[in-house]
Structure formats: C-alpha cells, structure tokens
PDB file of C-alpha atoms in Angstrom:
ATOM      1  CA  MET G 130       0.128  -0.024   0.168  1.00  0.00           C
ATOM      2  CA  ALA G 131       2.828   2.491   0.775  1.00  0.00           C
ATOM      3  CA  ALA G 132       4.648   1.653  -2.327  1.00  0.00           C
ATOM      4  CA  ALA G 133       1.397   2.214  -4.539  1.00  0.00           C
ATOM      5  CA  LEU G 134       0.676   5.393  -2.731  1.00  0.00           C
ATOM      6  CA  GLY G 135       4.386   6.572  -3.060  1.00  0.00           C
ATOM      7  CA  GLN G 136       4.035   6.087  -7.003  1.00  0.00           C
ATOM      8  CA  SER G 137       0.983   8.460  -6.997  1.00  0.00           C
ATOM      9  CA  GLN G 138       1.200  12.362  -7.789  1.00  0.00           C
ATOM     10  CA  ASP G 139      -1.591  12.765  -5.154  1.00  0.00           C
ATOM     11  CA  TYR G 140       0.041  11.453  -1.917  1.00  0.00           C
ATOM     12  CA  ARG G 141       3.650  11.643  -0.240  1.00  0.00           C
ATOM     13  CA  VAL G 142       4.528   8.716   2.079  1.00  0.00           C
ATOM     14  CA  LEU G 143       6.537   9.329   5.165  1.00  0.00           C
ATOM     15  CA  ARG G 144       8.170   6.459   6.940  1.00  0.00           C
ATOM     16  CA  ARG G 145       9.042   6.250  10.650  1.00  0.00           C
ATOM     17  CA  LEU G 146      12.647   7.147  11.106  1.00  0.00           C
ATOM     18  CA  ILE G 147      14.484   3.676  12.129  1.00  0.00           C
ATOM     19  CA  PRO G 148      18.205   4.615  13.133  1.00  0.00           C
ATOM     20  CA  ARG G 149      20.682   2.755  11.159  1.00  0.00           C
ATOM     21  CA  SER G 150      22.428  -0.090  12.652  1.00  0.00           C
ATOM     22  CA  ILE G 151      26.152   0.162  13.541  1.00  0.00           C
ATOM     23  CA  THR G 152      28.243  -1.253  10.909  1.00  0.00           C
ATOM     24  CA  THR G 153      31.865  -1.487   9.884  1.00  0.00           C
ATOM     25  CA  SER G 154      32.603   0.293   6.664  1.00  0.00           C
ATOM     26  CA  PRO G 155      33.543  -1.605   3.530  1.00  0.00           C
ATOM     27  CA  VAL G 156      37.622  -2.262   3.472  1.00  0.00           C
ATOM     28  CA  ASP G 157      37.808  -1.361  -0.148  1.00  0.00           C
ATOM     29  CA  GLN G 158      36.751   2.218   0.429  1.00  0.00           C
ATOM     30  CA  ALA G 159      38.783   5.273   1.665  1.00  0.00           C
ATOM     31  CA  VAL G 160      36.449   6.536   4.165  1.00  0.00           C
ATOM     32  CA  LYS G 161      36.684   9.713   6.531  1.00  0.00           C
ATOM     33  CA  THR G 162      35.104   9.923   9.698  1.00  0.00           C
ATOM     34  CA  GLY G 163      32.507  12.730  10.748  1.00  0.00           C
ATOM     35  CA  ILE G 164      30.442  13.267  14.044  1.00  0.00           C
ATOM     36  CA  LEU G 165      26.810  14.344  14.324  1.00  0.00           C
ATOM     37  CA  LEU G 166      26.203  16.444  17.567  1.00  0.00           C
ATOM     38  CA  ASP G 167      23.494  17.919  19.426  1.00  0.00           C
ATOM     39  CA  VAL G 168      23.233  19.147  23.152  1.00  0.00           C
ATOM     40  CA  GLU G 169      20.566  20.224  25.096  1.00  0.00           C
ATOM     41  CA  THR G 170      20.765  22.838  27.890  1.00  0.00           C
ATOM     42  CA  THR G 171      19.196  24.562  30.756  1.00  0.00           C
ATOM     43  CA  GLY G 172      19.055  27.550  28.598  1.00  0.00           C
ATOM     44  CA  LEU G 173      20.720  29.822  25.974  1.00  0.00           C
ATOM     45  CA  ASP G 174      23.024  31.605  27.952  1.00  0.00           C
ATOM     46  CA  LEU G 175      26.825  30.314  27.303  1.00  0.00           C
ATOM     47  CA  GLN G 176      28.149  32.005  30.328  1.00  0.00           C
ATOM     48  CA  LYS G 177      25.782  30.396  33.104  1.00  0.00           C
ATOM     49  CA  ASP G 178      23.653  27.933  31.262  1.00  0.00           C
ATOM     50  CA  GLU G 179      24.646  23.978  31.521  1.00  0.00           C
ATOM     51  CA  ILE G 180      24.380  20.900  29.042  1.00  0.00           C
ATOM     52  CA  ILE G 181      21.863  18.273  30.406  1.00  0.00           C
ATOM     53  CA  GLU G 182      22.345  16.042  27.368  1.00  0.00           C
ATOM     54  CA  LEU G 183      24.749  15.060  24.699  1.00  0.00           C
ATOM     55  CA  GLY G 184      24.005  13.132  21.711  1.00  0.00           C
ATOM     56  CA  MET G 185      26.344  11.972  19.102  1.00  0.00           C
ATOM     57  CA  VAL G 186      26.417   9.907  16.009  1.00  0.00           C
ATOM     58  CA  LYS G 187      29.673   8.822  14.468  1.00  0.00           C
ATOM     59  CA  PHE G 188      29.612   7.946  10.637  1.00  0.00           C
ATOM     60  CA  ASP G 189      31.965   7.244   7.785  1.00  0.00           C
ATOM     61  CA  TYR G 190      31.594   9.147   4.470  1.00  0.00           C
ATOM     62  CA  VAL G 191      33.425   8.743   0.974  1.00  0.00           C
ATOM     63  CA  GLY G 192      34.806  11.234  -1.149  1.00  0.00           C
ATOM     64  CA  ASP G 193      31.585  12.165  -3.045  1.00  0.00           C
ATOM     65  CA  GLY G 194      29.870  12.771   0.059  1.00  0.00           C
ATOM     66  CA  ARG G 195      28.084   9.622   0.655  1.00  0.00           C
ATOM     67  CA  ILE G 196      27.435   8.209   4.180  1.00  0.00           C
ATOM     68  CA  VAL G 197      28.608   4.604   4.065  1.00  0.00           C
ATOM     69  CA  GLY G 198      28.032   3.627   7.549  1.00  0.00           C
ATOM     70  CA  VAL G 199      27.307   4.516  11.097  1.00  0.00           C
ATOM     71  CA  ARG G 200      30.277   3.483  13.120  1.00  0.00           C
ATOM     72  CA  ASP G 201      29.117   4.396  16.932  1.00  0.00           C
ATOM     73  CA  VAL G 202      26.438   6.234  19.027  1.00  0.00           C
ATOM     74  CA  PHE G 203      27.168   8.272  22.294  1.00  0.00           C
ATOM     75  CA  ALA G 204      24.286   9.715  24.512  1.00  0.00           C
ATOM     76  CA  SER G 205      24.568  10.824  28.044  1.00  0.00           C
ATOM     77  CA  PHE G 206      22.497  12.800  30.410  1.00  0.00           C
ATOM     78  CA  ASN G 207      24.352  15.550  32.776  1.00  0.00           C
ATOM     79  CA  GLU G 208      22.984  16.667  36.053  1.00  0.00           C
ATOM     80  CA  PRO G 209      23.188  20.574  36.295  1.00  0.00           C
ATOM     81  CA  SER G 210      23.678  22.564  39.342  1.00  0.00           C
ATOM     82  CA  ILE G 211      20.046  24.017  39.028  1.00  0.00           C
ATOM     83  CA  PRO G 212      16.877  22.481  38.571  1.00  0.00           C
ATOM     84  CA  ILE G 213      16.111  22.295  34.933  1.00  0.00           C
ATOM     85  CA  PRO G 214      13.350  25.282  33.974  1.00  0.00           C
ATOM     86  CA  ALA G 215       9.925  24.288  33.377  1.00  0.00           C
ATOM     87  CA  GLU G 216      10.058  25.534  29.548  1.00  0.00           C
ATOM     88  CA  VAL G 217      13.320  23.414  28.774  1.00  0.00           C
ATOM     89  CA  THR G 218      11.585  20.425  30.239  1.00  0.00           C
ATOM     90  CA  SER G 219       8.379  21.228  28.011  1.00  0.00           C
ATOM     91  CA  LEU G 220      10.590  21.628  25.028  1.00  0.00           C
ATOM     92  CA  THR G 221      12.908  18.625  25.467  1.00  0.00           C
ATOM     93  CA  GLY G 222      10.922  16.206  27.692  1.00  0.00           C
ATOM     94  CA  ILE G 223      14.003  15.966  30.076  1.00  0.00           C
ATOM     95  CA  THR G 224      13.355  16.291  33.596  1.00  0.00           C
ATOM     96  CA  ASP G 225      15.267  16.555  36.767  1.00  0.00           C
ATOM     97  CA  GLU G 226      14.563  12.879  37.653  1.00  0.00           C
ATOM     98  CA  MET G 227      16.064  11.695  34.431  1.00  0.00           C
ATOM     99  CA  VAL G 228      19.432  13.476  34.830  1.00  0.00           C
ATOM    100  CA  ALA G 229      19.739  12.988  38.727  1.00  0.00           C
ATOM    101  CA  GLY G 230      23.222  11.495  39.421  1.00  0.00           C
ATOM    102  CA  HIS G 231      24.491  11.449  35.699  1.00  0.00           C
ATOM    103  CA  ARG G 232      27.554  12.887  34.640  1.00  0.00           C
ATOM    104  CA  ILE G 233      29.132  13.081  31.075  1.00  0.00           C
ATOM    105  CA  ASP G 234      32.384  11.359  31.156  1.00  0.00           C
ATOM    106  CA  ALA G 235      34.758  13.891  29.613  1.00  0.00           C
ATOM    107  CA  SER G 236      37.409  11.111  28.712  1.00  0.00           C
ATOM    108  CA  ALA G 237      34.680   8.985  26.876  1.00  0.00           C
ATOM    109  CA  VAL G 238      33.784  12.293  24.696  1.00  0.00           C
ATOM    110  CA  GLU G 239      37.277  12.906  23.939  1.00  0.00           C
ATOM    111  CA  SER G 240      37.887   9.097  22.993  1.00  0.00           C
ATOM    112  CA  PHE G 241      34.590   9.183  20.818  1.00  0.00           C
ATOM    113  CA  VAL G 242      35.682  12.454  18.997  1.00  0.00           C
ATOM    114  CA  GLN G 243      39.213  12.173  18.527  1.00  0.00           C
ATOM    115  CA  ASP G 244      39.434  10.505  15.087  1.00  0.00           C
ATOM    116  CA  ALA G 245      36.709  12.722  13.568  1.00  0.00           C
ATOM    117  CA  VAL G 246      37.513  15.181  10.787  1.00  0.00           C
ATOM    118  CA  ILE G 247      34.500  17.299  11.170  1.00  0.00           C
ATOM    119  CA  VAL G 248      31.704  17.652  13.662  1.00  0.00           C
ATOM    120  CA  ILE G 249      28.335  18.445  12.137  1.00  0.00           C
ATOM    121  CA  ALA G 250      25.572  20.317  14.015  1.00  0.00           C
ATOM    122  CA  HIS G 251      22.143  21.606  13.017  1.00  0.00           C
ATOM    123  CA  ASN G 252      22.967  24.827  14.837  1.00  0.00           C
ATOM    124  CA  ALA G 253      26.611  24.876  15.127  1.00  0.00           C
ATOM    125  CA  ALA G 254      26.589  28.706  16.216  1.00  0.00           C
ATOM    126  CA  PHE G 255      24.901  27.144  19.547  1.00  0.00           C
ATOM    127  CA  ASP G 256      26.200  23.733  19.851  1.00  0.00           C
ATOM    128  CA  ARG G 257      29.725  24.295  19.039  1.00  0.00           C
ATOM    129  CA  LYS G 258      30.148  27.181  21.944  1.00  0.00           C
ATOM    130  CA  PHE G 259      28.503  24.889  24.588  1.00  0.00           C
ATOM    131  CA  ALA G 260      30.735  21.846  23.521  1.00  0.00           C
ATOM    132  CA  GLU G 261      33.935  23.924  23.501  1.00  0.00           C
ATOM    133  CA  ARG G 262      32.900  25.496  26.850  1.00  0.00           C
ATOM    134  CA  PHE G 263      32.959  21.678  28.538  1.00  0.00           C
ATOM    135  CA  TRP G 264      35.253  19.756  26.181  1.00  0.00           C
ATOM    136  CA  SER G 265      38.299  21.221  24.852  1.00  0.00           C
ATOM    137  CA  VAL G 266      38.737  18.595  22.113  1.00  0.00           C
ATOM    138  CA  PHE G 267      36.031  20.356  20.114  1.00  0.00           C
ATOM    139  CA  GLU G 268      38.216  23.412  19.797  1.00  0.00           C
ATOM    140  CA  HIS G 269      40.497  21.611  17.419  1.00  0.00           C
ATOM    141  CA  LYS G 270      38.016  20.093  15.157  1.00  0.00           C
ATOM    142  CA  ALA G 271      36.569  21.483  11.876  1.00  0.00           C
ATOM    143  CA  TRP G 272      32.729  22.324  12.255  1.00  0.00           C
ATOM    144  CA  GLY G 273      29.830  22.497   9.751  1.00  0.00           C
ATOM    145  CA  CYS G 274      26.430  23.728  10.226  1.00  0.00           C
ATOM    146  CA  SER G 275      23.623  21.490   8.558  1.00  0.00           C
ATOM    147  CA  ALA G 276      21.218  24.393   9.146  1.00  0.00           C
ATOM    148  CA  THR G 277      23.101  27.274   7.466  1.00  0.00           C
ATOM    149  CA  GLU G 278      25.617  25.781   5.244  1.00  0.00           C
ATOM    150  CA  VAL G 279      22.889  24.035   3.017  1.00  0.00           C
ATOM    151  CA  GLU G 280      20.662  26.464   0.688  1.00  0.00           C
ATOM    152  CA  TRP G 281      17.560  24.213   1.843  1.00  0.00           C
ATOM    153  CA  ARG G 282      14.924  26.316   0.075  1.00  0.00           C
ATOM    154  CA  ARG G 283      16.939  26.354  -3.055  1.00  0.00           C
ATOM    155  CA  HIS G 284      16.647  22.673  -3.042  1.00  0.00           C
ATOM    156  CA  GLY G 285      13.057  22.458  -2.638  1.00  0.00           C
ATOM    157  CA  PHE G 286      12.708  22.246   1.130  1.00  0.00           C
ATOM    158  CA  ALA G 287      10.121  24.448   3.179  1.00  0.00           C
ATOM    159  CA  GLY G 288      12.876  25.593   5.356  1.00  0.00           C
ATOM    160  CA  ALA G 289      15.801  24.716   7.491  1.00  0.00           C
ATOM    161  CA  GLN G 290      13.937  23.397  10.619  1.00  0.00           C
ATOM    162  CA  LEU G 291      15.033  19.871  11.482  1.00  0.00           C
ATOM    163  CA  GLY G 292      11.312  18.577  11.069  1.00  0.00           C
ATOM    164  CA  TYR G 293      10.765  19.966   7.667  1.00  0.00           C
ATOM    165  CA  LEU G 294      14.068  18.397   6.537  1.00  0.00           C
ATOM    166  CA  LEU G 295      13.218  15.042   7.662  1.00  0.00           C
ATOM    167  CA  ASN G 296       9.601  14.942   6.253  1.00  0.00           C
ATOM    168  CA  GLY G 297      11.244  16.179   3.039  1.00  0.00           C
ATOM    169  CA  ALA G 298      13.459  13.225   3.257  1.00  0.00           C
ATOM    170  CA  GLY G 299      10.543  11.010   3.494  1.00  0.00           C
ATOM    171  CA  PHE G 300      10.586  10.386   7.379  1.00  0.00           C
ATOM    172  CA  PHE G 301       9.029  11.374  10.443  1.00  0.00           C
ATOM    173  CA  HIS G 302       9.650  11.032  14.114  1.00  0.00           C
ATOM    174  CA  HIS G 303       8.493  11.930  17.514  1.00  0.00           C
ATOM    175  CA  ALA G 304      11.719  11.595  19.342  1.00  0.00           C
ATOM    176  CA  HIS G 305      13.006  14.336  21.829  1.00  0.00           C
ATOM    177  CA  ARG G 306      16.390  13.067  22.556  1.00  0.00           C
ATOM    178  CA  ALA G 307      19.518  14.514  21.311  1.00  0.00           C
ATOM    179  CA  VAL G 308      20.845  11.531  19.613  1.00  0.00           C
ATOM    180  CA  ASP G 309      17.502  10.734  17.869  1.00  0.00           C
ATOM    181  CA  ASP G 310      18.134  14.256  16.263  1.00  0.00           C
ATOM    182  CA  CYS G 311      21.499  13.229  15.377  1.00  0.00           C
ATOM    183  CA  HIS G 312      20.142   9.950  13.803  1.00  0.00           C
ATOM    184  CA  ALA G 313      17.585  12.381  11.754  1.00  0.00           C
ATOM    185  CA  LEU G 314      20.568  14.122  10.521  1.00  0.00           C
ATOM    186  CA  VAL G 315      22.101  11.160   9.074  1.00  0.00           C
ATOM    187  CA  GLU G 316      19.263  10.443   6.743  1.00  0.00           C
ATOM    188  CA  ILE G 317      18.863  14.051   5.970  1.00  0.00           C
ATOM    189  CA  LEU G 318      22.390  14.707   4.873  1.00  0.00           C
ATOM    190  CA  SER G 319      22.116  11.404   2.745  1.00  0.00           C
ATOM    191  CA  VAL G 320      19.242  13.075   0.655  1.00  0.00           C
ATOM    192  CA  GLU G 321      20.450  13.629  -3.086  1.00  0.00           C
ATOM    193  CA  LEU G 322      19.980  17.235  -3.995  1.00  0.00           C
ATOM    194  CA  ALA G 323      18.862  17.402  -7.478  1.00  0.00           C
ATOM    195  CA  PRO G 324      20.147  20.875  -8.483  1.00  0.00           C
ATOM    196  CA  ALA G 325      23.798  19.809  -7.084  1.00  0.00           C
ATOM    197  CA  GLY G 326      23.409  16.157  -8.253  1.00  0.00           C
ATOM    198  CA  ALA G 327      25.227  15.091  -4.979  1.00  0.00           C
ATOM    199  CA  PRO G 328      24.229  14.180  -1.433  1.00  0.00           C
ATOM    200  CA  ALA G 329      23.410  17.075   1.061  1.00  0.00           C
ATOM    201  CA  LEU G 330      26.596  16.158   2.816  1.00  0.00           C
ATOM    202  CA  ALA G 331      28.831  17.009  -0.209  1.00  0.00           C
ATOM    203  CA  VAL G 332      26.986  20.458  -0.368  1.00  0.00           C
ATOM    204  CA  LEU G 333      27.648  21.056   3.223  1.00  0.00           C
ATOM    205  CA  LEU G 334      31.372  19.797   2.937  1.00  0.00           C
ATOM    206  CA  GLU G 335      32.120  22.360   0.129  1.00  0.00           C
ATOM    207  CA  GLN G 336      30.668  25.121   1.936  1.00  0.00           C
ATOM    208  CA  ALA G 337      32.443  24.344   4.778  1.00  0.00           C
ATOM    209  CA  ARG G 338      35.862  24.263   3.315  1.00  0.00           C
ATOM    210  CA  LYS G 339      35.428  27.864   1.942  1.00  0.00           C
ATOM    211  CA  LYS G 340      36.800  30.869   3.826  1.00  0.00           C
ATOM    212  CA  THR G 341      34.309  33.609   4.977  1.00  0.00           C
ATOM    213  CA  ILE G 342      35.154  37.124   6.128  1.00  0.00           C
ATOM    214  CA  ARG G 343      33.393  38.422   9.189  1.00  0.00           C
ATOM    215  CA  VAL G 344      32.969  42.190   8.674  1.00  0.00           C
ATOM    216  CA  TRP G 345      32.287  44.384  11.848  1.00  0.00           C
ATOM    217  CA  ALA G 346      30.414  47.760  11.334  1.00  0.00           C
ATOM    218  CA  GLU G 347      31.723  49.150  14.544  1.00  0.00           C
ATOM    219  CA  GLN G 348      30.578  52.599  15.959  1.00  0.00           C
ATOM    220  CA  SER G 349      27.730  52.853  13.346  1.00  0.00           C
ATOM    221  CA  PRO G 350      25.309  55.281  13.922  1.00  0.00           C
ATOM    222  CA  PHE G 351      22.223  53.986  15.782  1.00  0.00           C
ATOM    223  CA  GLU G 352      19.703  55.542  13.419  1.00  0.00           C
ATOM    224  CA  LEU G 353      21.224  53.236  10.575  1.00  0.00           C
ATOM    225  CA  LYS G 354      20.490  50.049  12.439  1.00  0.00           C
ATOM    226  CA  ASP G 355      17.661  49.059  10.116  1.00  0.00           C
ATOM    227  CA  ILE G 356      19.510  49.415   6.999  1.00  0.00           C
ATOM    228  CA  LEU G 357      22.277  47.231   8.576  1.00  0.00           C
ATOM    229  CA  LYS G 358      19.310  44.627   9.686  1.00  0.00           C
ATOM    230  CA  ARG G 359      17.872  44.354   6.193  1.00  0.00           C
ATOM    231  CA  ARG G 360      21.357  43.696   4.626  1.00  0.00           C
ATOM    232  CA  GLY G 361      21.624  40.758   7.228  1.00  0.00           C
ATOM    233  CA  TYR G 362      23.758  42.338   9.960  1.00  0.00           C
ATOM    234  CA  ARG G 363      23.456  40.701  13.196  1.00  0.00           C
ATOM    235  CA  TRP G 364      23.931  42.514  16.607  1.00  0.00           C
ATOM    236  CA  SER G 365      26.490  41.407  18.986  1.00  0.00           C
ATOM    237  CA  ASP G 366      26.000  42.886  22.528  1.00  0.00           C
ATOM    238  CA  GLY G 367      29.842  42.541  23.676  1.00  0.00           C
ATOM    239  CA  SER G 368      28.900  40.048  26.795  1.00  0.00           C
ATOM    240  CA  ASP G 369      30.691  37.107  25.417  1.00  0.00           C
ATOM    241  CA  GLY G 370      33.976  39.218  24.657  1.00  0.00           C
ATOM    242  CA  ARG G 371      33.154  40.176  21.124  1.00  0.00           C
ATOM    243  CA  PRO G 372      32.834  43.693  19.975  1.00  0.00           C
ATOM    244  CA  ARG G 373      29.559  45.378  20.760  1.00  0.00           C
ATOM    245  CA  SER G 374      28.727  45.961  16.962  1.00  0.00           C
ATOM    246  CA  TRP G 375      26.785  44.892  14.055  1.00  0.00           C
ATOM    247  CA  TYR G 376      28.435  42.205  12.027  1.00  0.00           C
ATOM    248  CA  ILE G 377      27.978  40.085   8.939  1.00  0.00           C
ATOM    249  CA  ASP G 378      29.607  37.114   7.584  1.00  0.00           C
ATOM    250  CA  VAL G 379      30.097  37.130   3.712  1.00  0.00           C
ATOM    251  CA  GLY G 380      32.331  35.225   1.228  1.00  0.00           C
ATOM    252  CA  GLU G 381      35.635  36.096   0.388  1.00  0.00           C
ATOM    253  CA  THR G 382      34.841  37.781  -3.009  1.00  0.00           C
ATOM    254  CA  ALA G 383      31.891  39.681  -1.384  1.00  0.00           C
ATOM    255  CA  ALA G 384      34.312  41.233   1.049  1.00  0.00           C
ATOM    256  CA  GLU G 385      35.173  44.199  -0.873  1.00  0.00           C
ATOM    257  CA  SER G 386      31.497  45.156  -1.831  1.00  0.00           C
ATOM    258  CA  GLU G 387      30.586  44.841   1.939  1.00  0.00           C
ATOM    259  CA  ILE G 388      33.319  47.366   2.765  1.00  0.00           C
ATOM    260  CA  ALA G 389      31.983  49.609   0.069  1.00  0.00           C
ATOM    261  CA  PHE G 390      28.517  49.636   1.238  1.00  0.00           C
ATOM    262  CA  LEU G 391      29.824  50.473   4.803  1.00  0.00           C
ATOM    263  CA  ARG G 392      31.894  53.415   3.524  1.00  0.00           C
ATOM    264  CA  THR G 393      28.958  54.898   1.417  1.00  0.00           C
ATOM    265  CA  GLU G 394      25.955  53.978   3.300  1.00  0.00           C
ATOM    266  CA  ILE G 395      27.049  53.719   6.664  1.00  0.00           C
ATOM    267  CA  PHE G 396      29.668  56.213   7.042  1.00  0.00           C
ATOM    268  CA  LEU G 397      32.350  54.616   9.283  1.00  0.00           C
ATOM    269  CA  ARG G 398      35.151  56.652  10.718  1.00  0.00           C
ATOM    270  CA  ASP G 399      37.531  53.930  10.708  1.00  0.00           C
ATOM    271  CA  GLU G 400      38.230  50.951   8.307  1.00  0.00           C
ATOM    272  CA  PRO G 401      36.126  48.165   9.514  1.00  0.00           C
ATOM    273  CA  ARG G 402      37.317  45.146  11.375  1.00  0.00           C
ATOM    274  CA  LEU G 403      37.789  42.102   9.316  1.00  0.00           C
ATOM    275  CA  GLN G 404      38.175  38.393  10.405  1.00  0.00           C
ATOM    276  CA  THR G 405      38.789  35.399   8.293  1.00  0.00           C
ATOM    277  CA  LEU G 406      36.802  32.229   9.266  1.00  0.00           C
ATOM    278  CA  THR G 407      37.461  28.900   8.444  1.00  0.00           C
ATOM    279  CA  ALA G 408      35.769  25.423   9.574  1.00  0.00           C
ATOM    280  CA  PHE G 409      38.223  25.321  12.241  1.00  0.00           C
ATOM    281  CA  THR G 410      37.063  28.904  13.691  1.00  0.00           C
ATOM    282  CA  ARG G 411      33.556  29.518  12.442  1.00  0.00           C
ATOM    283  CA  PHE G 412      31.014  29.213  15.002  1.00  0.00           C
ATOM    284  CA  SER G 413      33.485  29.070  17.925  1.00  0.00           C
ATOM    285  CA  ARG G 414      33.491  30.674  21.296  1.00  0.00           C
ATOM    286  CA  ARG G 415      37.163  31.541  20.796  1.00  0.00           C
ATOM    287  CA  LEU G 416      36.299  34.332  18.334  1.00  0.00           C
TER     288      LEU G 416
END
C-alpha cells in the first residue's frame, strides 16, 4: 500500500525513522569519519547555562559525500547545578529525575571524537560554543552547520527546521532525545539534492571548506541600524568578549563590496574590522 501511494502524484509517504544499525565500513573504500552532534541545555546563556544532554552519532563517508555507515553512538545525560527550567522540560521532555546522578564522562567524549575530521550540528553557532566550553577537544575540530551551510529552500525544502528536512527526506519521528536528532541528520544529509546532483553532505562539506570574512560595522550610527538589519547584519552585545557591534559574514569575493557599502551607506569613521573564518574557527566561542 505504501509503495502504491508513493508512486502516485496525489500522495506522499512518510516512514517512521529507524536509526541505522552500527556497521563496519567496507574495507575497499577510503573513508573519512564525521560526528553529528546535538546538545540540550538549561537555557541559551553560554556563560551560566549548562548542558543536560549530549548526543553524538559517528559516521563514515567517502569522497563524493555519501554516508556509507554509522560507526558508533554516544548518548549521556548530565545533572546540572540548578533545577531544569519548566520551559526546557516542556521543549525537550528532559526532567530533573531523568538526569539525577548522571555525569558526562569527559574522557569518553574525547575518545569518541578524537578520530573525526569534522563535527556537524544543526545549529553549530549554538552547539559548538557549549561543546567547547565543556570539552576542549572540540576546539581543534573542523565544524559544519547543517542548518546554514546548505541552501535548503533552493533545493526544494520548506525551510531549514529539522522537522521540515526530515519530512522532505521521507521520514518522521516523535523523538526528543539529542541522539535521535543526530540519527535524523544521517538521513537528511544522505538525501540527493537534484540541482547539485550530490548528497546534501557533499554540499555542506563544500561550503564548510570555504573561507568567509566577518565584517564588523563598529561605531555605526544608531539611526542606521535598520539598514544593517535589512542587509543581514546581526547584533553582538559584547557580553561574550566580542565587539559590541553589528556584523555580517560574507564570502571572500563579497568582502570588498561589503566594505564599499559600509563606506558609502553607513559612513564609518575607521576601516571596518575584518576576521577570516574557516571551519576550524567558524561558530567558535573563541572568536
């Protein structure tokens, strides 16, 4: 019945996501190892909030971006120093009782991650900062973001939200655990993207390898903030050690035009501060 519906133009079939079994990669293929990571926390504040769950799926992939096997899975709760806020429990399903007495083993995390050449999260700007705060091994890894480093809408998806992407890949799940979202990413990154003629993972890796330039519009006039927002600039309030300023990340080739925009439209007194970002520094709390 599902096969018949799937061949119809009037129906779409969604199948329950069943995590892939742990397998050994074929010995006749040259593979690289990646990590899919997700953290759940007591809140969004990097300085005071804590991780309450860490989920990771270790996978092997080949040169063309095809995932050829899941090698291992890591899932662990962590009891925070404060009660889990009610809104976090409502969102994640994680309660104080579930995490009571649990600690994430730092040596086990380091051992699990050590041989990976890239760590991918669906919101790397959030997950990387928390992961680096608790485990230094993540500071030395290349990172990719499955939410922002693939132009999902251009490839026919309704948006970059994990549920949309999973449905677009032909699956659904009702899971709330961090590791379940990692299993979902395995299937999402395995989807062939028609315009690219390649798996989503290949598109992500190509983008992650590129350098980007962070342009800071420091001391820009307050009354011009809406112009900056419309152009895609984001605000840094300076609380994490970064400048208190608007900024934008652009490709290397677009940096000069961005500087020209600031000179003509924002009238900065000084040359804008520039930072070159790579997969090893992008999304990091050390910037």
